[in-house]
Short mmCIF file of C-alpha atoms in Angstrom, two decimals:
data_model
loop_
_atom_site.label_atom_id
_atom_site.label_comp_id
_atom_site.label_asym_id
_atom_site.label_seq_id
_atom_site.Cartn_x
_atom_site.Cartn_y
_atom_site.Cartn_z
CA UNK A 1 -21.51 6.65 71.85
CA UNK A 2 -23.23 8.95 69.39
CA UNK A 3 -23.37 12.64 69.93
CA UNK A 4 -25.25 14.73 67.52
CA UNK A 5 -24.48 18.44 67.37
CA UNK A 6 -26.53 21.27 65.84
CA UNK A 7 -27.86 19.33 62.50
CA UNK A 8 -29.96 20.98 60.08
CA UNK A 9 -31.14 19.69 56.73
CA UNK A 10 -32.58 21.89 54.02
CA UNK A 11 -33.78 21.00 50.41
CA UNK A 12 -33.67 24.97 49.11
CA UNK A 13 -36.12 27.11 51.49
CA UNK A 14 -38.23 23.60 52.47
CA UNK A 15 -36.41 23.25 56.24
CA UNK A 16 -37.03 19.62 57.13
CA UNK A 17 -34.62 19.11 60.15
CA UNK A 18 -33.52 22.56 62.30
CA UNK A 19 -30.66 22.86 64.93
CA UNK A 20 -31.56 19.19 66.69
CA UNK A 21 -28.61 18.21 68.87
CA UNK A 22 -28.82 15.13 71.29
CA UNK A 23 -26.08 12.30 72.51
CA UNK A 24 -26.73 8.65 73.45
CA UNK A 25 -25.17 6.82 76.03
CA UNK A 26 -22.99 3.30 74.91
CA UNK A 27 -26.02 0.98 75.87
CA UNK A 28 -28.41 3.15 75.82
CA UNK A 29 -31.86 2.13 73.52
CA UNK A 30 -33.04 5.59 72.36
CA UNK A 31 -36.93 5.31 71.19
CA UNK A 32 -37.30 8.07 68.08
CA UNK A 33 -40.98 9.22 67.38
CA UNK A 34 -42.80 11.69 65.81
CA UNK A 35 -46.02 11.57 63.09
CA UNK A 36 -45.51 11.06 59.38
CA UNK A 37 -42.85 14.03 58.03
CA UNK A 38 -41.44 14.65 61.06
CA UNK A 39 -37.93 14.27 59.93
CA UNK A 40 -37.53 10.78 61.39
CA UNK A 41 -35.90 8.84 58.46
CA UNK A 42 -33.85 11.76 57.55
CA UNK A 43 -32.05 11.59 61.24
CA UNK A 44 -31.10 8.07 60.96
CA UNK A 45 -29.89 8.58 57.20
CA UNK A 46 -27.45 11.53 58.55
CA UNK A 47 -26.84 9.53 61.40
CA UNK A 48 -25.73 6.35 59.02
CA UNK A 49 -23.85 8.28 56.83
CA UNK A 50 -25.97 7.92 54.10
CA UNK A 51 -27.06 11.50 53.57
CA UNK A 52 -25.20 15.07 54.92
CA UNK A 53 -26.75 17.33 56.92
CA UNK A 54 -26.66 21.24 55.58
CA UNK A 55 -25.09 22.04 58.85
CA UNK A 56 -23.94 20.57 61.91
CA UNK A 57 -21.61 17.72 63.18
CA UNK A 58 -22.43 13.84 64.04
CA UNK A 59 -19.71 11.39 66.16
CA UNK A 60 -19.74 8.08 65.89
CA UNK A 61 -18.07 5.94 68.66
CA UNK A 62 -15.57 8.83 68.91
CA UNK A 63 -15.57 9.20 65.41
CA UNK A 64 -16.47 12.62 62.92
CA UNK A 65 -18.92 10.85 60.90
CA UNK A 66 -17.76 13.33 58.17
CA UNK A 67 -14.17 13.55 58.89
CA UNK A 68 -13.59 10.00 59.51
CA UNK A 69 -16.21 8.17 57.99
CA UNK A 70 -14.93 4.61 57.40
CA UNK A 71 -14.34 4.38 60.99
CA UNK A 72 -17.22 5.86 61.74
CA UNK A 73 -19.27 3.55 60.40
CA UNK A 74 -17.56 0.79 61.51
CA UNK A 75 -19.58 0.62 64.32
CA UNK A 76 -22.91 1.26 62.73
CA UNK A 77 -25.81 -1.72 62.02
CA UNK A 78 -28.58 0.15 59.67
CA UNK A 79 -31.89 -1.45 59.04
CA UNK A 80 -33.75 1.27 57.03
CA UNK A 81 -37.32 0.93 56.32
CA UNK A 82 -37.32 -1.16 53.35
CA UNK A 83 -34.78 -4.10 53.98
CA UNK A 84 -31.66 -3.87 51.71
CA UNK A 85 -31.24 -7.28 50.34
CA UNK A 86 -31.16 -9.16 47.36
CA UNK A 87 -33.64 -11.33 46.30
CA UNK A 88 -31.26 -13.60 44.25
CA UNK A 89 -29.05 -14.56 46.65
CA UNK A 90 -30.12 -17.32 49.94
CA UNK A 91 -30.08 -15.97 53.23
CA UNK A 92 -26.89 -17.72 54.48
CA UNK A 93 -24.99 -16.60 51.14
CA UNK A 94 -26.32 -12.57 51.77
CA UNK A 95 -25.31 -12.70 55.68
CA UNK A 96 -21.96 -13.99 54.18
CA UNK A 97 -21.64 -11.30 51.65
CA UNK A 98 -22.86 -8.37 54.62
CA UNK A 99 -20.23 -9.99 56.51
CA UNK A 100 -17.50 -9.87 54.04
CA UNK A 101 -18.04 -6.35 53.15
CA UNK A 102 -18.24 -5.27 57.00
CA UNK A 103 -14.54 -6.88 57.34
CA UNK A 104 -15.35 -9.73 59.50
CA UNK A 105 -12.66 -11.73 59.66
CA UNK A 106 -12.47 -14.74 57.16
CA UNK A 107 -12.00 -17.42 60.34
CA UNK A 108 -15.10 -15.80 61.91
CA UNK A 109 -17.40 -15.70 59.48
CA UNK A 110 -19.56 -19.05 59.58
CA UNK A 111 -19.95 -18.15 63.04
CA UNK A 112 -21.09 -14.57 62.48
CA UNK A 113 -23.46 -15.50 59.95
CA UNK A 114 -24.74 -19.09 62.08
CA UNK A 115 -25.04 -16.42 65.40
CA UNK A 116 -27.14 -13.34 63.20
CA UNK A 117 -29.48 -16.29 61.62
CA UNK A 118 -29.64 -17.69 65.48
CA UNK A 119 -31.04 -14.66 66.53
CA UNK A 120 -33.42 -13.65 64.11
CA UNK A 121 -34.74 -16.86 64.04
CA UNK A 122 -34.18 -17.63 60.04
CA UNK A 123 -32.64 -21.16 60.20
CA UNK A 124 -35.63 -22.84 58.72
CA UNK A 125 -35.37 -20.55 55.90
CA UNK A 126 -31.18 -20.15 55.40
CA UNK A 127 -30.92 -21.88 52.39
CA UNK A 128 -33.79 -20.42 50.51
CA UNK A 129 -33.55 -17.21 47.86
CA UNK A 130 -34.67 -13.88 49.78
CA UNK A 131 -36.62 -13.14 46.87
CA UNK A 132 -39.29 -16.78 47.37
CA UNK A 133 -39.24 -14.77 51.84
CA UNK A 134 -42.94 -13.16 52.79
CA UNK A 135 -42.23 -10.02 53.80
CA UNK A 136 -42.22 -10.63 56.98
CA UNK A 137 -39.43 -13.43 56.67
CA UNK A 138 -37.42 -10.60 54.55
CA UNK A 139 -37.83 -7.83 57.53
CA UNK A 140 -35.98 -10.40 60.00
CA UNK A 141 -33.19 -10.92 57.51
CA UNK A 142 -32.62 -7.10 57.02
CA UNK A 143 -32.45 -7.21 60.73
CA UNK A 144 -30.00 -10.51 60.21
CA UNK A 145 -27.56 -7.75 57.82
CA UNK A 146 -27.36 -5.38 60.59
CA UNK A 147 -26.26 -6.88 63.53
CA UNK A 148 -24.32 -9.55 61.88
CA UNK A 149 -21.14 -7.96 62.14
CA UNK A 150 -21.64 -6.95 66.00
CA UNK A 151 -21.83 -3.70 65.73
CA UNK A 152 -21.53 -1.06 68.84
CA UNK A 153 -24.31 1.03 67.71
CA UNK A 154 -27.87 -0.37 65.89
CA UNK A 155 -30.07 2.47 63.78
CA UNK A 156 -32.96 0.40 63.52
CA UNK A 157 -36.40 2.36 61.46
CA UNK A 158 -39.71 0.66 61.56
CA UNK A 159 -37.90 -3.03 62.30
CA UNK A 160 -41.58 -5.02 63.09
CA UNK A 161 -42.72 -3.64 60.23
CA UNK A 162 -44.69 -6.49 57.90
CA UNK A 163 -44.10 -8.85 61.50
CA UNK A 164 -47.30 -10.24 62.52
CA UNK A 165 -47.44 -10.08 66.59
CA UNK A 166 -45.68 -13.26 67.33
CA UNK A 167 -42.40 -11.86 65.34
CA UNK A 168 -42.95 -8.35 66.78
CA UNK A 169 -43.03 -10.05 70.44
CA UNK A 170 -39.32 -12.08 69.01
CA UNK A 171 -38.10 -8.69 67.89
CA UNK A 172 -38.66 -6.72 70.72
CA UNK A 173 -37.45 -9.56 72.82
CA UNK A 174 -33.90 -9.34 70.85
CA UNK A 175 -33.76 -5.78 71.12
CA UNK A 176 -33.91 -6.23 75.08
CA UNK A 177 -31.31 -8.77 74.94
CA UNK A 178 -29.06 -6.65 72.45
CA UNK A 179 -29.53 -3.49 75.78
CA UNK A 180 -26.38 -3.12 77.00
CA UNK A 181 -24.19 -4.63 74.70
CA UNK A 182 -25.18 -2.26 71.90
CA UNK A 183 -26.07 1.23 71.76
CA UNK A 184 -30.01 1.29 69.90
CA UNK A 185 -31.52 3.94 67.93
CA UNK A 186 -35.59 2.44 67.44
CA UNK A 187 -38.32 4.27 65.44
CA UNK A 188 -42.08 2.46 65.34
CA UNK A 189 -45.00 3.57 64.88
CA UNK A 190 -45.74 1.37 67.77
CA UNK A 191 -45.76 3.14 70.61
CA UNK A 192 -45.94 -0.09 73.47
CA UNK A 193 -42.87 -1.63 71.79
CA UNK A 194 -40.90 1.67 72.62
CA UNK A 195 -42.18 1.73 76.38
CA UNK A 196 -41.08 -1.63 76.63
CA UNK A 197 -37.27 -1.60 75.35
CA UNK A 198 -36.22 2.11 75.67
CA UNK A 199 -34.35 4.02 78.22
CA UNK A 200 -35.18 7.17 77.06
CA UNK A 201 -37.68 8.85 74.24
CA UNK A 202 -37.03 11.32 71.45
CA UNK A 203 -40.31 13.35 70.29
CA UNK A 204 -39.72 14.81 66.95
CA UNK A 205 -42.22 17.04 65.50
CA UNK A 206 -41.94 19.01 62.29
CA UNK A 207 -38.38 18.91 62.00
CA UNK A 208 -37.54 20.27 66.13
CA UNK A 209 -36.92 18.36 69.26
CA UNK A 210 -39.83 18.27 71.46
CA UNK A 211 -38.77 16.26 73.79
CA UNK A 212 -35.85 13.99 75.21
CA UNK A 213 -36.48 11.71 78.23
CA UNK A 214 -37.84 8.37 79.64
CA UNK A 215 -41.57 7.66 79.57
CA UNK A 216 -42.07 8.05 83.10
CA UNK A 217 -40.75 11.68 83.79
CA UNK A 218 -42.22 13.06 80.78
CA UNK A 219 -45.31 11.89 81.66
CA UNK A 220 -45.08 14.21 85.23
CA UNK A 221 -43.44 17.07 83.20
CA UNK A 222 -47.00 16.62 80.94
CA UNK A 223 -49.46 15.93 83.94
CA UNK A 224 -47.53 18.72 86.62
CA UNK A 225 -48.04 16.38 89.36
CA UNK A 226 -47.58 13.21 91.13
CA UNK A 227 -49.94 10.92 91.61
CA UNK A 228 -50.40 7.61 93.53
CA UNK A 229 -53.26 5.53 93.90
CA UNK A 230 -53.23 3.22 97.09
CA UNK A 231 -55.64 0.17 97.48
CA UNK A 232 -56.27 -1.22 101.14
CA UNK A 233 -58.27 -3.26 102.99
CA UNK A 234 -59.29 -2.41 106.40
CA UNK A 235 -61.38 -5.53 107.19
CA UNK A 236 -59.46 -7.37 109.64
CA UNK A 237 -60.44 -4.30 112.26
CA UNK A 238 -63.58 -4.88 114.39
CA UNK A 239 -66.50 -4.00 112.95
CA UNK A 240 -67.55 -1.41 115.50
CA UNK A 241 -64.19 0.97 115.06
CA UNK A 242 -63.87 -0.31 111.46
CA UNK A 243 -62.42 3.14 109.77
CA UNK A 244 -65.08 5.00 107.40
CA UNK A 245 -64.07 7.12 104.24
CA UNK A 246 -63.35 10.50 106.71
CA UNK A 247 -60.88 8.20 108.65
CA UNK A 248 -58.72 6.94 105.96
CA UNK A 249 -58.79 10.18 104.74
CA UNK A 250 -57.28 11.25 107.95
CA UNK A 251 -54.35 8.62 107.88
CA UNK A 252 -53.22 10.63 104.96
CA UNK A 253 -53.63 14.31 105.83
CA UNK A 254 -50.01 14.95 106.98
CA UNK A 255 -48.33 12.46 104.99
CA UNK A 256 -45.20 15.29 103.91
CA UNK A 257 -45.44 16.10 100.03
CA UNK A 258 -49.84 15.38 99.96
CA UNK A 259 -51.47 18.29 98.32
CA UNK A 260 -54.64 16.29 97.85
CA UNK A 261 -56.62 13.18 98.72
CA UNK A 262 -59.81 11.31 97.62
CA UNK A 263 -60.89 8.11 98.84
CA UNK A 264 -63.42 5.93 97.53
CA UNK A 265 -64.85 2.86 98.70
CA UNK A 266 -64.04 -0.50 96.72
CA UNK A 267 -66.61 -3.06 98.51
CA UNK A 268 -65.69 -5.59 101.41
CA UNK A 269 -63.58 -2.95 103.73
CA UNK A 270 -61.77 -1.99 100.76
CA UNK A 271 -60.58 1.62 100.05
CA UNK A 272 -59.06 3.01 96.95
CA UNK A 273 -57.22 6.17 97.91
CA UNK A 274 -56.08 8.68 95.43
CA UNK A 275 -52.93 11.28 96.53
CA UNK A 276 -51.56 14.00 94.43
CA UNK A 277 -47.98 15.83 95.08
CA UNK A 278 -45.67 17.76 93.81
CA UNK A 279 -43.10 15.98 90.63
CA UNK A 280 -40.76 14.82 92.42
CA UNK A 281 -42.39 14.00 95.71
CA UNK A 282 -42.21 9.89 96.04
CA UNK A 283 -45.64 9.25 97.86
CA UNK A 284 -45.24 5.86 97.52
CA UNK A 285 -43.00 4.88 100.88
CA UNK A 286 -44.75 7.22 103.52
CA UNK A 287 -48.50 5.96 101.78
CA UNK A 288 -47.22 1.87 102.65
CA UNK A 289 -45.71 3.13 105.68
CA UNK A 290 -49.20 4.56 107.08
CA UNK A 291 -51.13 1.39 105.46
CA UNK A 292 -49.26 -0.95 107.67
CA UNK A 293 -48.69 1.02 110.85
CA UNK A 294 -52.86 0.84 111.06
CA UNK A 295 -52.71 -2.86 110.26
CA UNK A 296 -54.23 -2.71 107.45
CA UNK A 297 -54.00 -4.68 104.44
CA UNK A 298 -51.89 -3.14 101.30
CA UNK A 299 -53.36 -4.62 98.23
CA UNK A 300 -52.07 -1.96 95.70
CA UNK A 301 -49.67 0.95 95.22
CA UNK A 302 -49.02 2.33 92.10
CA UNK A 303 -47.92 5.84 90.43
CA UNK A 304 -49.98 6.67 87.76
CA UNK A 305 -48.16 7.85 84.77
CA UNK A 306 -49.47 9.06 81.20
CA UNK A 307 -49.25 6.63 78.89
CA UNK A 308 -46.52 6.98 75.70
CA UNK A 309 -49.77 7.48 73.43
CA UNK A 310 -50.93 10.50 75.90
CA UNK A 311 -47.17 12.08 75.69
CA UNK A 312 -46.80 11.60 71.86
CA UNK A 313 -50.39 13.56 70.62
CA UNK A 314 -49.68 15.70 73.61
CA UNK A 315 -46.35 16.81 71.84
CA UNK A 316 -47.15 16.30 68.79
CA UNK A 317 -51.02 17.58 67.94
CA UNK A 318 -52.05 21.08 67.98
CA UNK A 319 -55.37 20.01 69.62
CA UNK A 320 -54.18 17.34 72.51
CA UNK A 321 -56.80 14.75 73.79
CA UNK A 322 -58.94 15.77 77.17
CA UNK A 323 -57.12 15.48 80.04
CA UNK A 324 -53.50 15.76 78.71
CA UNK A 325 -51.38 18.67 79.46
CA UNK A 326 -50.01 20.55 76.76
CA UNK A 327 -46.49 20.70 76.42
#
């Protein structure tokens, strides 16, 4: 649904974007981070149309943003940062006016305007002048302008911005909803609302790609290896051949793909095993597989992944925190 090829964007020697190139899938929500000058807001601008690159090519639904650019952006919702509304004008009048000048059809557009106010959750304030909104009122109806007209593809920067965390929760819950159906582009500076709606993550860092993929696998690229942690209880075995810390140890020893094990006791016949493979290497069947075949009790399997905050200084800080892999 959007393929971007080879853009660079240069104000005279300062090089603020260089040779990024990256596609996203038709319902696809693409997560774009990086720290403060990264190039973030100049993507999405190129992306929208609103500013050319000094090189390269974007398409938009099929379309040469450049070459075709009216049907290009046909298919494009933009929320910048700082909402573009005006404050004269009510809420239901300014969805009306977005509407008209995204060629909604005249028969449709009551219920285009009734369905964006729906989901931003603006109907006790439809009839009031954007300019008498708090801010936060005024975020949800820039977010109102750019999905009103249905739009395949949603450029969203900074949308919870000026939300307190009750409207950040609503946002993010309409951005899951709108998965699928539309094709998102999402930068935040807050990193949980990103590992909650997004497929995938773009890193950005001083104007270069660092890094394209979902939270999970970048977080084994980062670490090097896999690791599951296994909770069991072992209880229910009589007391006299009850299994020590060497024993459950054992159970694990030739599970295929193990490179290492530690086990630690967790109180009441409970054992909190640690394994480490290989990426790639799904511990996670064999380890409940040996659990059970013991009859023991499986109280917890998990793989342990780096968080998004570990991933994002680790590709974006010259000195990473302890115990995150460089990139």
């Amino acid at each position: 649904m959007i393929a971007v090829s080879h853009i660079s964007k240069k104000y005279g020697k300062a090089v603020v974007l260089e040779d990024m190139s990256f596609d996203v899938a038709e319902g696809e929500v693409l997560g774009f981070l990086g720290p403060n000058g990264a190039g973030k807001t100049t993507t999405m601008r190129i992306i929208t149309g609103y500013q050319p690159p000094s090189t390269g090519r974007v398409r938009i639904g099929g379309y040469d943003l450049f070459d075709h650019p009216i049907a290009a952006r046909r298919h494009i919702g933009y929320l910048p940062e700082n909402p573009p509304v005006y404050p004269e004008m009510t809420v239901r009048r300014f969805l009306g006016y977005v509407a008209e000048l995204k060629d909604v059809p005249r028969r449709q557009l009551k219920a285009a305007v009734d369905k964006a106010i729906e989901r931003t959750q603006l109907e006790d304030v439809a009839g009031r002048r954007i300019g008498q909104l708090s801010k936060g009122f005024k975020q949800r109806v820039g977010l109102a302008q750019a999905i009103v007209h249905e739009p395949k593809v949603l450029i969203l920067d900074e949308p919870t911005s000026s939300l307190d965390p009750k409207q950040r929760a609503e946002v993010r819950h309409l951005i899951a909803e709108l998965k699928g159906r539309h094709t998102v582009i999402l930068s935040t500076h807050i990193l949980p609302e990103v590992a909650d709606v997004a497929d995938r993550v773009f890193i950005l860092n001083r104007g270069r790609v660092v890094a394209v993929d979902s939270p999970a696998r970048l977080g084994e690229r980062l670490r090097g290896r896999e690791v599951v942690t296994v909770e069991c209880d072992v209880s229910g075995i009589g007391s006299e051949t009850r299994p020590d810390v060497g024993a459950v140890r054992a159970a694990f020893e030739d599970l295929h793909g193990v490179e290492d094990i530690r086990v630690d006791p967790a109180g009441e016949g409970r054992f909190r095993v640690r394994l480490e493979g290989p990426v790639g290497s799904d511990l996670r069947a064999g380890a409940a597989e040996r659990v059970t075949a013991r009859g023991w009790k499986l109280f917890g399997l998990a793989a342990e992944s780096l968080s998004l905050e570990e991933i994002f200084l680790s590709l974006t800080c010259d000195d990473p925190p302890a115990g995150v892999g460089a990139a």
